[in-house]
Short mmCIF file of C-alpha atoms in Angstrom, two decimals:
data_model
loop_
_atom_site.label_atom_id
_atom_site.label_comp_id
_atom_site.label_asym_id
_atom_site.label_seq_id
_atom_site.Cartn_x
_atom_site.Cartn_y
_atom_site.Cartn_z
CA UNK A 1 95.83 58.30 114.62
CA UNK A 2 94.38 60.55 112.39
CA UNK A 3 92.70 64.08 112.81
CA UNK A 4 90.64 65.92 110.67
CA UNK A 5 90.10 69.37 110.92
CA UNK A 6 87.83 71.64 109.11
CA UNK A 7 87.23 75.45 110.38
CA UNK A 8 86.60 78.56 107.48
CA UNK A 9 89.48 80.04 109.11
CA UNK A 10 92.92 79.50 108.27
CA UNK A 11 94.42 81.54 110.98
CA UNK A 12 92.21 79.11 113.98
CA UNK A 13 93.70 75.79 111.62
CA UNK A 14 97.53 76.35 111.63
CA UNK A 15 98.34 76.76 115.12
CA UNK A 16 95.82 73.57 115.92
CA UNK A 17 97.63 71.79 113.07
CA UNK A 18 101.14 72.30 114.31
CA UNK A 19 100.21 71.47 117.81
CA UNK A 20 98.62 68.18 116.82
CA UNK A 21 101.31 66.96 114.73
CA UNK A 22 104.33 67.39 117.03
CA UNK A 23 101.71 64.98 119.52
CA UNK A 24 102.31 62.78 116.76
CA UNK A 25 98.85 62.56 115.09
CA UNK A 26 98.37 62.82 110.83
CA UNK A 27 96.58 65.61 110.38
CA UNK A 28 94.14 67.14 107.69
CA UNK A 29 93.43 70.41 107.36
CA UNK A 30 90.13 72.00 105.49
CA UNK A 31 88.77 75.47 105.07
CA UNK A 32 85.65 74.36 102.50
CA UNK A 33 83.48 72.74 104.43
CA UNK A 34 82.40 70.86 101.44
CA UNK A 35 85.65 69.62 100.87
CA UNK A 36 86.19 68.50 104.16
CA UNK A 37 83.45 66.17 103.39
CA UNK A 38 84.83 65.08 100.50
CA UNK A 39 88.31 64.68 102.58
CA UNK A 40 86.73 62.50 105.01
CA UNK A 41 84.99 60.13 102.97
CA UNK A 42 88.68 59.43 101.71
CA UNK A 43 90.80 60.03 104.55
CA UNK A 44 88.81 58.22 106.96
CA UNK A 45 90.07 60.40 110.56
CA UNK A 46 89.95 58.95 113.86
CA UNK A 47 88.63 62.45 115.14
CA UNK A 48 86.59 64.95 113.43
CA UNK A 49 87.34 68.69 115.03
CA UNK A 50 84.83 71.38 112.84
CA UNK A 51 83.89 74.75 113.53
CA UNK A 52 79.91 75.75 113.37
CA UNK A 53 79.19 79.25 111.54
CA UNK A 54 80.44 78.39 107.97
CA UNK A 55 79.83 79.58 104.32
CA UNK A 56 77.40 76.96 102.34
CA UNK A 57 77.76 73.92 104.73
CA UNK A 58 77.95 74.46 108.42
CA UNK A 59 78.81 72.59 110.76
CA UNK A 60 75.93 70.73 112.07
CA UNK A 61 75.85 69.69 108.37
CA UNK A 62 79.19 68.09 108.65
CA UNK A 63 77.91 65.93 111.71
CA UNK A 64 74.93 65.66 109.86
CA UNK A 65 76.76 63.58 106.63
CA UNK A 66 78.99 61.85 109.60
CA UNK A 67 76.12 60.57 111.73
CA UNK A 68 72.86 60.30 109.45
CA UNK A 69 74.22 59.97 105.71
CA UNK A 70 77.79 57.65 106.74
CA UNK A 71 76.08 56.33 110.07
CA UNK A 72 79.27 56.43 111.59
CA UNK A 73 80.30 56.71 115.37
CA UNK A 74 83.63 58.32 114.37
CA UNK A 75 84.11 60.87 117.41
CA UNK A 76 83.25 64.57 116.59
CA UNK A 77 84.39 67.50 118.73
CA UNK A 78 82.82 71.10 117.83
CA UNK A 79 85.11 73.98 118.16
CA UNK A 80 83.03 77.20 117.69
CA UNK A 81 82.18 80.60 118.92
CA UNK A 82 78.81 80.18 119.18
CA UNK A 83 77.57 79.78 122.54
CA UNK A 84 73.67 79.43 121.70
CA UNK A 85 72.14 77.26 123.36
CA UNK A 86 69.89 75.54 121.02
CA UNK A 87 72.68 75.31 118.89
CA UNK A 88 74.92 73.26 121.50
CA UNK A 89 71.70 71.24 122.42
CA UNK A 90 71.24 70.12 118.42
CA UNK A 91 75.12 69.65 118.13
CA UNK A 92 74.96 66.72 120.99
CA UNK A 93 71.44 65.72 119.84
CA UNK A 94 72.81 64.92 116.58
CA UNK A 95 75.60 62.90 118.40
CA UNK A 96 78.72 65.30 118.64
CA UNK A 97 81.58 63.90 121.65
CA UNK A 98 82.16 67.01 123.04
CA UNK A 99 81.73 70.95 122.03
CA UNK A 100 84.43 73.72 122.93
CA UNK A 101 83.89 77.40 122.95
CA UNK A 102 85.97 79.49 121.52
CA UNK A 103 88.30 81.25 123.03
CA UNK A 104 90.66 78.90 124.43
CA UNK A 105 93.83 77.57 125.16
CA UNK A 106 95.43 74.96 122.50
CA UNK A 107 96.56 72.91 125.36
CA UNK A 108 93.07 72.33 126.73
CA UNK A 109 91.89 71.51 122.80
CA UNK A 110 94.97 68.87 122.93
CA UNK A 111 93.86 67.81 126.30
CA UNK A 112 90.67 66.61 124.82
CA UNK A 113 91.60 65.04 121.60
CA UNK A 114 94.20 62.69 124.16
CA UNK A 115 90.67 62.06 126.22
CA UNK A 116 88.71 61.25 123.33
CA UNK A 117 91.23 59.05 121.26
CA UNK A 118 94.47 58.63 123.10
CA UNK A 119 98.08 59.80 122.72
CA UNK A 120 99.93 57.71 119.56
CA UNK A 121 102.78 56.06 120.66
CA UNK A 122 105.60 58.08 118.47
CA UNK A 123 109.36 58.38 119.90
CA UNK A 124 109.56 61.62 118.79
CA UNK A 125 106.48 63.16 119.70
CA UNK A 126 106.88 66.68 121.64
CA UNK A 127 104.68 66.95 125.14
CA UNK A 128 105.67 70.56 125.68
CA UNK A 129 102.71 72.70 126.62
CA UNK A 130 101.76 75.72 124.61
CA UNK A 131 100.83 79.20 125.24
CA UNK A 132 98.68 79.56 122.05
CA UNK A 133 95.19 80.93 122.48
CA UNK A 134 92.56 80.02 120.11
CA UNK A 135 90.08 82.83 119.40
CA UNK A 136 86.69 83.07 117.98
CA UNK A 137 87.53 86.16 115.54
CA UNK A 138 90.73 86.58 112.93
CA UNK A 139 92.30 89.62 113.03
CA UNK A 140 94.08 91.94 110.82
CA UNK A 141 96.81 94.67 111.35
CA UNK A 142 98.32 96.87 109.54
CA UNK A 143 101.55 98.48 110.60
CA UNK A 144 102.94 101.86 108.62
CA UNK A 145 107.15 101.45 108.72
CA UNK A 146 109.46 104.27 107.52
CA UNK A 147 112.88 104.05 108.63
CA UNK A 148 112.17 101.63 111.69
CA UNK A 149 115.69 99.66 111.69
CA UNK A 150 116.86 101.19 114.80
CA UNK A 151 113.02 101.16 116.68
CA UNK A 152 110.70 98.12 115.46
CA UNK A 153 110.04 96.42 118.68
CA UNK A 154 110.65 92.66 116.66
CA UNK A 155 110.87 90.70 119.80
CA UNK A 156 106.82 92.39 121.19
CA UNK A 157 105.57 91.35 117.44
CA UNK A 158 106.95 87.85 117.63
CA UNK A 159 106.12 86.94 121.11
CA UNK A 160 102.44 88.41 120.34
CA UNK A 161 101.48 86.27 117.05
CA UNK A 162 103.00 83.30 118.35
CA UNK A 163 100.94 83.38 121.40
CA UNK A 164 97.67 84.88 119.64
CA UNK A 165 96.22 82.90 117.08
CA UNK A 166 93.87 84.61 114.66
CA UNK A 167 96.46 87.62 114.41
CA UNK A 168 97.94 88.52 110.93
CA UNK A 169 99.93 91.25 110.84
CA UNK A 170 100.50 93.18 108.35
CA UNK A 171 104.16 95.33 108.09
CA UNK A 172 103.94 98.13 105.45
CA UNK A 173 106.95 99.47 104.11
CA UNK A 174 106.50 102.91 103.05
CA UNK A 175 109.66 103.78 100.89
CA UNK A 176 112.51 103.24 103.54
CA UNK A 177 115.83 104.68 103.23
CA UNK A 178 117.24 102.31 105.41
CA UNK A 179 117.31 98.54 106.27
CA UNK A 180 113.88 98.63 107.66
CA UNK A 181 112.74 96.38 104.42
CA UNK A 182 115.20 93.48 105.18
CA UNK A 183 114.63 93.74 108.83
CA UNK A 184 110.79 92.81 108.25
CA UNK A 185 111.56 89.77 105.61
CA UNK A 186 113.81 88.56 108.98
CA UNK A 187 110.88 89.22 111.19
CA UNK A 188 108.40 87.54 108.40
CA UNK A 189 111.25 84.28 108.20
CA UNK A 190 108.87 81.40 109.14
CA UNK A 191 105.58 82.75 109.84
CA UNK A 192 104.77 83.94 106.54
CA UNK A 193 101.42 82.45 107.60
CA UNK A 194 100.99 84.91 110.27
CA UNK A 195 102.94 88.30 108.96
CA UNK A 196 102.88 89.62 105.11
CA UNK A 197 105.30 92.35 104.30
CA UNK A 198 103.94 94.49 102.00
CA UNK A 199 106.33 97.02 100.35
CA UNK A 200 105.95 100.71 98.64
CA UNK A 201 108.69 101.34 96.83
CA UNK A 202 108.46 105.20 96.94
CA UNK A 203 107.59 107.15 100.34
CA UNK A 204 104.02 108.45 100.15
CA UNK A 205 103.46 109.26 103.77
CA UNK A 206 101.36 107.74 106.89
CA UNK A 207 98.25 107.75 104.93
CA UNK A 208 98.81 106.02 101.74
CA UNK A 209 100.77 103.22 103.81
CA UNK A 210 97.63 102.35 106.24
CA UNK A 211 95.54 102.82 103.18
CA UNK A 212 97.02 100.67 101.10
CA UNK A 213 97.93 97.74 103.77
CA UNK A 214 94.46 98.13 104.72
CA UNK A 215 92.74 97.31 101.19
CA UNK A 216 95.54 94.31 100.98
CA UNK A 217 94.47 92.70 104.02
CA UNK A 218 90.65 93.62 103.02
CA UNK A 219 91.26 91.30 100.46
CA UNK A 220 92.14 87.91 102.68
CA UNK A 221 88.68 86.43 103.17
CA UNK A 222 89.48 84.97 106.27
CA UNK A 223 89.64 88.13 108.42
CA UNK A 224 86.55 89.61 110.41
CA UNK A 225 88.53 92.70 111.31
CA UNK A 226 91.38 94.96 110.35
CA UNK A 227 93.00 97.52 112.27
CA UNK A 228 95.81 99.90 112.10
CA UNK A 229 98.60 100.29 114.71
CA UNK A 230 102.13 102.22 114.88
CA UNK A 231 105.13 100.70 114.61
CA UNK A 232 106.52 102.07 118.15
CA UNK A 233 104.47 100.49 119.59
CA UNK A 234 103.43 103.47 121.81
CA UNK A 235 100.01 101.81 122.11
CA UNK A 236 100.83 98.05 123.19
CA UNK A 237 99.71 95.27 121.44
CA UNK A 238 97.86 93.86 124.87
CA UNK A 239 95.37 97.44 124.24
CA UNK A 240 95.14 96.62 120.77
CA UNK A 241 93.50 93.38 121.38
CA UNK A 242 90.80 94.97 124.64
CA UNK A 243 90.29 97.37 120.95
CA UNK A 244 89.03 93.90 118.89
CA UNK A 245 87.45 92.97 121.72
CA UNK A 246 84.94 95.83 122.30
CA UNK A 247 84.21 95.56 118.23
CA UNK A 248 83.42 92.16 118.33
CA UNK A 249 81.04 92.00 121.20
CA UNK A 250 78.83 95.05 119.78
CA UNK A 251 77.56 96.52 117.02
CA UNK A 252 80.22 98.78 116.36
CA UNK A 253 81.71 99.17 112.84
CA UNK A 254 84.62 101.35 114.13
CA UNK A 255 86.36 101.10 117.64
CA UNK A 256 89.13 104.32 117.97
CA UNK A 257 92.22 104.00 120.68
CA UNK A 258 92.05 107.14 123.02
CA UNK A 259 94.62 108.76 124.84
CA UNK A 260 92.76 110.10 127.38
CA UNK A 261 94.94 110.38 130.90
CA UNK A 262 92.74 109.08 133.94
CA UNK A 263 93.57 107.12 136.98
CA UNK A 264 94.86 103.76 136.53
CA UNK A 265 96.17 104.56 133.15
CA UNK A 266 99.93 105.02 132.12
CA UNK A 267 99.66 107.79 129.41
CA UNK A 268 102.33 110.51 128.64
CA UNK A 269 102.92 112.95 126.29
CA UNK A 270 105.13 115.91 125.90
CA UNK A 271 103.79 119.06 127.65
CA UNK A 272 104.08 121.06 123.93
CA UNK A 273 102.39 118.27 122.19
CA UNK A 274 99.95 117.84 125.07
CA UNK A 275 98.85 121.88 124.34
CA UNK A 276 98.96 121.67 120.23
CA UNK A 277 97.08 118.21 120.51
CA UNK A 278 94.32 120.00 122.51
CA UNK A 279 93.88 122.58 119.98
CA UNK A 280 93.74 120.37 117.20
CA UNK A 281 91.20 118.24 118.93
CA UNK A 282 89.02 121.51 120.01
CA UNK A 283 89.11 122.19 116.07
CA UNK A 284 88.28 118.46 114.90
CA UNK A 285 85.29 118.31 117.29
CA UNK A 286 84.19 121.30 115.21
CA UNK A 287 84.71 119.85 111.60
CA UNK A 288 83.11 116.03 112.66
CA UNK A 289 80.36 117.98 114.71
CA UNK A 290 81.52 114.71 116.66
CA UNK A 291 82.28 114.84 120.55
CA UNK A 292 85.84 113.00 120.20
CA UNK A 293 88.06 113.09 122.94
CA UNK A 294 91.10 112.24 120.59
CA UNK A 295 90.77 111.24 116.93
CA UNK A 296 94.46 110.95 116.00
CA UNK A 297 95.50 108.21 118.01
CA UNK A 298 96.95 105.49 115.98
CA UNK A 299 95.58 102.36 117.28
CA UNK A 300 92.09 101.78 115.64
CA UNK A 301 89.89 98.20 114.31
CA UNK A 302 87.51 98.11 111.80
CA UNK A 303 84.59 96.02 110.82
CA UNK A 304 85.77 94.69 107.49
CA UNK A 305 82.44 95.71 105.54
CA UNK A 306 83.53 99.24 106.25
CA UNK A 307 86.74 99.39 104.96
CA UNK A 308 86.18 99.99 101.79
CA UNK A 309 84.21 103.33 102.18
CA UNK A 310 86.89 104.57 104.59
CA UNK A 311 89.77 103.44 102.22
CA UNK A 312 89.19 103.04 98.97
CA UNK A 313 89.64 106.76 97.73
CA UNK A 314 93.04 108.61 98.48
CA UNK A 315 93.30 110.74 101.48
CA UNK A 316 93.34 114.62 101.04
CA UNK A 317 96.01 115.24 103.69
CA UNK A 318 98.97 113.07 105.13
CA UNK A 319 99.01 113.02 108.91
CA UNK A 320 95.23 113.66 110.18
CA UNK A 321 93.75 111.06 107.80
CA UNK A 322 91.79 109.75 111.17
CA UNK A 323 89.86 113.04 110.92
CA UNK A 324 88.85 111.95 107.10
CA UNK A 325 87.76 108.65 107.86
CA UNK A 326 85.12 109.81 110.38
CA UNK A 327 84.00 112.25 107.95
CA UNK A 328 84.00 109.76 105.05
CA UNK A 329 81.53 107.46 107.52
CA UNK A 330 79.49 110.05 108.04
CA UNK A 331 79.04 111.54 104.86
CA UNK A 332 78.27 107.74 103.66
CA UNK A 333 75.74 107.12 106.37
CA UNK A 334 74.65 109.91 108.08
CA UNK A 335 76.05 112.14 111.29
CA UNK A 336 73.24 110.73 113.38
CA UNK A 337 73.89 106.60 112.14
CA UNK A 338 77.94 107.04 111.80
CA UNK A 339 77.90 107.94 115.30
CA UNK A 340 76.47 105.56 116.35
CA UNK A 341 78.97 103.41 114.80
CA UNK A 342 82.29 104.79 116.55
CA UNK A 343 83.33 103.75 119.62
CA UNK A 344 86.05 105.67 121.68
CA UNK A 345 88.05 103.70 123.74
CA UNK A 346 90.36 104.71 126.73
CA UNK A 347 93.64 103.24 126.67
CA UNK A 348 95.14 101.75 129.43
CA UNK A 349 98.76 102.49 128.14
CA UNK A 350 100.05 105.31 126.13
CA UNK A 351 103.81 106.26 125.83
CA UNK A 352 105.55 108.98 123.41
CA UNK A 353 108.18 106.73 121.58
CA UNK A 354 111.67 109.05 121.14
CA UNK A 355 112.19 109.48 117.00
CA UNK A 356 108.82 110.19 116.35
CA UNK A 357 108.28 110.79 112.49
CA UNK A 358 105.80 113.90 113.34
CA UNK A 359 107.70 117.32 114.23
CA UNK A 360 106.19 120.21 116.14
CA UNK A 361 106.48 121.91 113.24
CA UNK A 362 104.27 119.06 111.20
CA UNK A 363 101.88 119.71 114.27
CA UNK A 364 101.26 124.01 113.49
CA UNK A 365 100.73 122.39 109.60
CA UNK A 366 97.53 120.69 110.81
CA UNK A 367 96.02 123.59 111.56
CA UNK A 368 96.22 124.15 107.87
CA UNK A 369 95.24 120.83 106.93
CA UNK A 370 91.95 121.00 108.84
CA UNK A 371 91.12 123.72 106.86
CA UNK A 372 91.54 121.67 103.76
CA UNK A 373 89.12 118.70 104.83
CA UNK A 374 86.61 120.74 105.61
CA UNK A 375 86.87 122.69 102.41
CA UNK A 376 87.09 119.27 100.63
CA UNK A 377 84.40 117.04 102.28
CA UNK A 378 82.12 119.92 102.03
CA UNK A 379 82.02 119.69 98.96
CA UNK A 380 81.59 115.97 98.77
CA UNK A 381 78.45 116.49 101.42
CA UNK A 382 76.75 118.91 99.00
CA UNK A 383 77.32 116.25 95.98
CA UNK A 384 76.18 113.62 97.90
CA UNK A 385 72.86 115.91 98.84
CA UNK A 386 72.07 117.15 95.38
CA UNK A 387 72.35 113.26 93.46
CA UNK A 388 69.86 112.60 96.57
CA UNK A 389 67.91 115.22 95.72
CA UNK A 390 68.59 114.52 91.76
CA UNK A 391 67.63 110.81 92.00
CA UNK A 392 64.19 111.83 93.84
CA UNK A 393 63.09 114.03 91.09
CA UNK A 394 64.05 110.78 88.46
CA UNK A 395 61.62 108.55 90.74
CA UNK A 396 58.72 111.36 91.02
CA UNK A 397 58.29 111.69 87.24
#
């Protein structure tokens, strides 16, 4: 029995893949949408599984070439995230078998590919069941390592991509002087589908690490979002995904973690930090002219057609580069437009990990560093405001 599958996304197609073939079916995988019809004039599938909202051909244009231009009944199942309803009412109009909405489980996707063309009869099929959800959104995360050997949280990582499907995570190694390096290529052994390591040879601090994992994974086509999140895990990776969530039910280009304590949430810090972090956020609140409860927590998601005006150019300062990618956003756009862009949202669990990489002392240096971004994107502001007011006088002459 054969099964072709055809979905833009690579990260939705390799779980579904896997799954499919240990049931026993031959399966063929496409992300060009063109190609797929070009695979299934020549592969001839039992079952056609394709996603809507594609580049060039969609979908319905794939049923389209199956049930108008090859007048075939071959059965068709539609696995998308959109939910519109004259969208679902064409799909069946035009003949599709049956039309799932993304998310769901891979069990109930297996469940009805049996109903629709029956199990094949193969000794060594597997029947197990499957925890893997299938989401409507791909998702990219970037985590800064520097001497994690002893703390990376491998099992959380594991457990969480191979039960979330349109995850890729993204392990940055910024200049280790221990084994942290061959403890990710263990980690990546086997899902190098799922988890790229990606590794600096020389230490260049917090900042340059998200940076540059964040223009790497910028560059995979398949992604809708990329985020940032620490290696501790002091924000879980359960939070991470309410995060992607909020961003990609709204208009939001930015959704920020917060560590704000409340009832019902599990959030601790040290009492020292807990004094020095309300000072720097007192100060912050000044320099954004922004009302954030807590910029520096390190759990954030980004709309990908953002990330290249908060990443591209080098950060001025190592630790508070949060504070320079609000300011970059709303130099680029405006105070009143880049806020409403940002979204702060609580966390529902927050724990200071032991061996954390910023001192008390690093904390006092802040103050400093502040100073320095607003002295810096000052600057910037007035450039940007005088080739505005430069480029008017060009278009008045």
């Amino acid at each position: 029995m054969k099964v072709l599958a055809i979905d833009d996304q690579q990260l939705v197609l390799l779980p579904l893949e896997k799954r499919l073939l240990e049931l026993g079916y031959e399966v063929k995988t496409e992300t060009d949408a063109s190609k797929g019809l070009e695979l299934y004039d020549t592969f001839h599938p039992d079952l056609v599984i394709v996603d809507i909202n594609m580049p060039g051909v969609s979908g319905l244009d794939v049923v389209k070439h199956i049930r108008i231009a090859k007048h075939s009944d071959t059965p068709i199942m539609i696995l998308s995230g959109n939910t519109k309803d004259d969208t679902i009412t064409e799909a069946f109009e035009l003949g599709i078998n049956d039309y799932m909405k993304k998310p769901l489980s891979l069990n109930e996707i297996c469940a009805r590919v049996k109903r629709l063309i029956g199990v094949p009869q193969i000794d060594n099929a597997i029947h197990s069941k499957s925890n893997v959800m299938i989401q409507q959104r791909c998702v990219g995360v970037v985590i800064p390592c520097y001497d994690e050997e002893e703390r990376l949280l491998s099992d959380e990582f594991l457990n969480f991509v191979d039960e979330n499907s349109g995850y890729h995570l993204c392990f940055v190694n910024d200049g280790s002087k221990d084994k942290t390096l061959e403890v990710l290529h263990n980690l990546q052994k086997g899902r190098e589908d799922f988890i790229t390591v990606y590794d600096c040879e020389k230490n260049g601090g917090k900042a340059e690490a998200v940076r540059l994992g964040m223009l790497h994974m910028a560059k995979k086509e398949d992604l809708d979002y990329i985020g940032f999140l620490d290696a501790d895990l002091s924000t879980d990776l359960t939070d991470f995904d309410d995060l992607v969530k909020t961003i990609e039910n709204s208009d939001f280009k930015i959704v920020s973690g917060s560590r704000i304590s409340r009832m019902g949430a599990d959030i601790t810090k040290e009492s020292a930090r807990k004094i020095i972090s309300l000072t720097i956020n007192f100060i912050i609140r000044k320099i954004l002219a922004m009302d954030f409860k807590d910029t520096q927590c390190g759990a954030k998601i980004f709309s990908k057609d953002v990330i290249g005006i908060a990443f591209t150019e080098k950060f001025v300062t190592q630790w508070i580069f949060d504070v320079e990618i609000f300011k970059r956003m709303s130099i680029h756009f405006g105070l009143k437009k880049a806020k409403a862009m940002l979204c702060e949202q609580p966390l529902k669990r927050w724990i200071h990990a032991d061996g954390s990489k910023l001192s008390m002392k690093d904390s006092v240096k802040i103050v400093g560093q502040l100073a320095q971004i607003a002295w810096v994107y000052r600057s910037k502001k007035e450039n940007v405001k005088a080739t505005a007011s430069n480029n008017l006088e060009v278009a008045s002459l």
